[in-house]
């Protein structure tokens, strides 16, 4: 197993939320790592815990949340142990984030130029004049026409695609080592999506930044990712190299998911397979595997005991009793991901 | 398109749109008078034959939903005709439209907001049957059970409210409601866009099965090309209020003729990492 210097390593992360109806668990036993310069995609259905994971890394979860377990190691430091000033020096600087709806992260009453300058001055320690020049250079890089003029525009005057370009310019202007992009193109048309994705990846490659890309679109994953983490009901159920994951998915959920996408490069006369049923409502109280109710291979044990995410091949991790039995014989003691 | 029973006799379209236009006025300035129009639909000709699925694709704002609303009478055209079974239905009064309501139904994108949250599912399904006096009151209950079964929902769903269902289940309720009046044409406006991938396939398969069983005709609107390819016989591509290309599914995918169709195809991600390098849009610009 590679113990090369990971840029980011999330280890057994468990995040709970307090609400008036008692506590709920957002994510539970989430582990994965990101190597320098690579693109790691996190896929999963709505509510599977993708955004909670991303926001935990940024330490941007709301006041009703609690990290109950786990570590988030970034460049050798545990982000969960940092004090607030320490975290502020990392956020927006070494780690930047792009959100699904850029309007929520851009201040509507401030010009693009002002917002970019402020961020660059704060994080890069540049003078106002330097920051202005950096901002214009970044706007040019993301392919926005007439960057000087763009500096004076306000967010509402831009299209969704342009706003997302501004966000990329802003996020990359501080030369982060890691860019977290949470569904950066979900609100955009496919043609614009393709442009934004390409741009994001090209600029990150050029700057040597890694990307943590959150999406629910397996097509985007196939086009963009080096490695993939599949989440289901608050847990990571599989992690593998993108080629291996698409060619030899191991977890029954991943297998079902891949068979249920209508592909534009396939004949349309064969019946699409679908995963029966739905994600159970209160899955955090299920003692066993959270996919049991939809799984064609479920056994008695699956309903009772929770499988751990464990090595099921070279750099391939799966959370499933049956896969583990097939791969490892019955050596259950073997430790999970870490 | 020709009649499969007798190829010499051309098949009569179930629906034909002729030079259909819908302009929305845009008000500007202090005096609030009309200065301009949004040409949401700008001269569309389209035919749909009985039993087929016509897929309609295009970017957001290109006018797809406006076409859907014009067909089912939620909007009135600025110009042009909508022929249903040969009869112009584009300017019927609400009263005249009632009879046709049962023949033309729509399934909306958002299964969260398109169902009345204060009504139980049983009532949501019984309502159209009562309004249209489709059957004697004593038979309605049995019909509701049949509809639930048709779309794969458990019988005990009747007593529950929409919020107690998942997105996919709510979309099943929406489909059951659309089918309750035994329509001939069902307009599906992005019926799976709001659903998770593993649920989308369930709904697409359900729509296909129902079409086979009930002989339905669909206008299927989507912006994802994969779903459209899977359900459609023919595809129409829309760009800025106009249809730029129509053709059989395979032809459109094999040899797209219009520049915009090609752009759309190139930009659509393929869920196969091995195809990456063969493709252009994602890797150069
Ligand atoms: N502030 C919060 N308070 C309580 N529960 C929360 C909060 N934020 C998230 N959750 C819960 O945590 C779980 C994971 O949510 P998360 O937002 O990470 O999902 P996601 O995978 O990003 O979904 P989507 O694809 O819809 O964005 C869900 O069950 C959600 O309801
Ligand atoms: N009620 C309305 N008033 C004004 N403009 C509208 C209205 N409905 C739609 N439009 C405009 O018409 C165009 C087409 O919209 P729509 O049919 O909803 O597109 P699509 O469904 O393809 O995304 C868009 O520019 C939209 O903003
Ligand atoms: S642990 Fe059991 S129920 Fe869960 S995915 Fe594996 S076989 Fe299926
Ligand atoms: Mg999210
Ligand atoms: Mg629409």
PDB file of C-alpha atoms and ligand atoms in Angstrom, chain B residues 24 38 40 59-66 69 75, ligand 2:
ATOM      1  CA  UNK B  24     -43.292  37.015 -23.586  1.00  0.00           C
ATOM      2  CA  UNK B  38     -38.482  37.191 -25.134  1.00  0.00           C
ATOM      3  CA  UNK B  40     -39.315  31.728 -25.896  1.00  0.00           C
ATOM      4  CA  UNK B  59     -29.988  24.092 -23.151  1.00  0.00           C
ATOM      5  CA  UNK B  60     -31.863  25.748 -20.346  1.00  0.00           C
ATOM      6  CA  UNK B  61     -33.907  28.677 -21.546  1.00  0.00           C
ATOM      7  CA  UNK B  62     -34.125  27.316 -25.082  1.00  0.00           C
ATOM      8  CA  UNK B  63     -37.917  27.027 -24.828  1.00  0.00           C
ATOM      9  CA  UNK B  64     -38.580  23.378 -24.034  1.00  0.00           C
ATOM     10  CA  UNK B  65     -40.885  23.952 -21.060  1.00  0.00           C
ATOM     11  CA  UNK B  66     -42.733  26.668 -22.933  1.00  0.00           C
ATOM     12  CA  UNK B  69     -47.030  24.351 -21.452  1.00  0.00           C
ATOM     13  CA  UNK B  75     -50.072  28.936 -22.021  1.00  0.00           C
TER      14      UNK B  75
HETATM   15  N1  LIG C   2     -43.747  33.381 -17.908  1.00  0.00           N
HETATM   16  C1  LIG C   2     -42.649  33.866 -18.524  1.00  0.00           C
HETATM   17  N2  LIG C   2     -42.444  35.204 -18.618  1.00  0.00           N
HETATM   18  C2  LIG C   2     -41.336  35.699 -19.252  1.00  0.00           C
HETATM   19  N3  LIG C   2     -40.378  34.927 -19.810  1.00  0.00           N
HETATM   20  C3  LIG C   2     -40.529  33.599 -19.737  1.00  0.00           C
HETATM   21  C4  LIG C   2     -41.654  32.981 -19.092  1.00  0.00           C
HETATM   22  N4  LIG C   2     -41.519  31.617 -19.176  1.00  0.00           N
HETATM   23  C5  LIG C   2     -40.359  31.394 -19.840  1.00  0.00           C
HETATM   24  N5  LIG C   2     -39.770  32.579 -20.182  1.00  0.00           N
HETATM   25  C6  LIG C   2     -38.510  32.731 -20.933  1.00  0.00           C
HETATM   26  O1  LIG C   2     -38.638  31.984 -22.135  1.00  0.00           O
HETATM   27  C7  LIG C   2     -37.409  31.316 -22.460  1.00  0.00           C
HETATM   28  C8  LIG C   2     -37.647  29.800 -22.562  1.00  0.00           C
HETATM   29  O2  LIG C   2     -37.947  29.275 -21.291  1.00  0.00           O
HETATM   30  P1  LIG C   2     -38.293  27.763 -21.008  1.00  0.00           P
HETATM   31  O3  LIG C   2     -39.292  27.291 -21.995  1.00  0.00           O
HETATM   32  O4  LIG C   2     -38.653  27.621 -19.575  1.00  0.00           O
HETATM   33  O5  LIG C   2     -36.895  27.069 -21.307  1.00  0.00           O
HETATM   34  P2  LIG C   2     -36.405  25.568 -21.017  1.00  0.00           P
HETATM   35  O6  LIG C   2     -37.548  24.767 -20.501  1.00  0.00           O
HETATM   36  O7  LIG C   2     -35.899  25.091 -22.338  1.00  0.00           O
HETATM   37  O8  LIG C   2     -35.295  25.717 -20.017  1.00  0.00           O
HETATM   38  C9  LIG C   2     -36.434  31.725 -21.368  1.00  0.00           C
HETATM   39  O9  LIG C   2     -35.704  32.852 -21.831  1.00  0.00           O
HETATM   40  C10 LIG C   2     -37.328  32.107 -20.219  1.00  0.00           C
HETATM   41  O10 LIG C   2     -36.681  33.016 -19.353  1.00  0.00           O
END
